[in-house]
């Protein structure tokens, strides 16, 4: 296939070698070329996810020797992890940068992007609406992370998950507790149920009960008082007293579980700390915890980012890139999210998003444009941090 001569779009691989996902696959590149982009990918970008240089070339991509060499001439950049300082300094004003930008935890980086005149589109800010579902990368990655968390835990557990009747006796099914039943948690439940485990799950959102039960799991009843849903279906943060009640009620369930998968998160905040040291110490040696919320701080007091540790015989896994364990599929859905995002937000006549658009999705994801930060929450965070620095 011949290369396109349109504005240049560069795919940037993740910063961390443990993350094997890519923002552009050969299949998505074909669609990006159809949208008018000249797609550039660094050599070997997709090898760890199962995509070869030849696959990219056949899809019409230009292979470039390095990101550093190609970044200044890029009109659009797609990234998996937030851009490094080095990358930001090399971006030309007006370049579109789309990806996971971690705006709430690192608002300073968003200011850098605004100051550099970058047009940034944040995947974290895709609205949770039916129309935006095809761009919802938080969901596409969470779903695969939930699946991967169970497969990983099953592999680390020295027990089988399903009940088995053998001539030598009956093996009882493993007990799995899933804490947080959003997209990742529900996929973890579905996977664990399919593998034959006995699954109990808990979420603060009252609507979660029905979804959990429809997957064949038991919903743990824990009364922590009022826990209504926030905007977009997200959970509201519990008070310190409510969290304490929750921990006390969950302690017994933890002690009975062979595997715990934690996925509880609060949009724009640190993940709630739910499984404390004493709860881990109450578990049976050999049990496994996968803290799937570690990328936003973790739900388990003892989890270490990027490590598998053992505490009194209980394995605690803190992999922040769970979806990358199925990197080919995770990349395919992420790349498809990018194709839909660019199709929806970029005006084909200008190959730029319209900053004055009334469209809910464009207004949601467009984080910086023309030197300004468009999201009020990030501006407020920056103001409060600069006030904090002055006092
Ligand atoms: P999330 O990743 O923000 O959080 C994961 C889960 O943790 C949530 O279910 C949340 O209620 C739960 N949680 C928070 N604090 C908790 C605590 N202390 N204890 C137990 N659980 C706790 O959530 P998500 O996966 O992004 O999904 C949030 C909601 O949005 C869900 O209802 C999901 O079905 C919905 N959703 C809708 C769409 C759409 O309509 N297009 C897309 C994606 C998700």
Coordinates of C-alpha atoms in Angstrom, one line a residue, residues 277-278 280-287 302 309-316:
X277 CA -2.7 -4.8 56.6
X278 CA -4.7 -6.6 59.3
X280 CA -4.3 -9.4 54.7
X281 CA -2.9 -10.9 57.9
X282 CA -6.3 -12.6 58.5
X283 CA -6.1 -14.5 55.1
X284 CA -4.8 -18.0 54.6
X285 CA -1.2 -18.3 53.5
X286 CA -1.2 -19.1 49.8
X287 CA -4.0 -16.7 49.0
X302 CA 0.5 -3.3 51.3
X309 CA 5.3 -9.2 47.2
X310 CA 4.4 -11.8 49.8
X311 CA 3.1 -10.8 53.2
X312 CA 2.7 -13.6 55.7
X313 CA 2.3 -16.1 52.9
X314 CA -0.3 -14.0 51.0
X315 CA 0.8 -12.9 47.5
X316 CA 0.0 -9.3 46.6

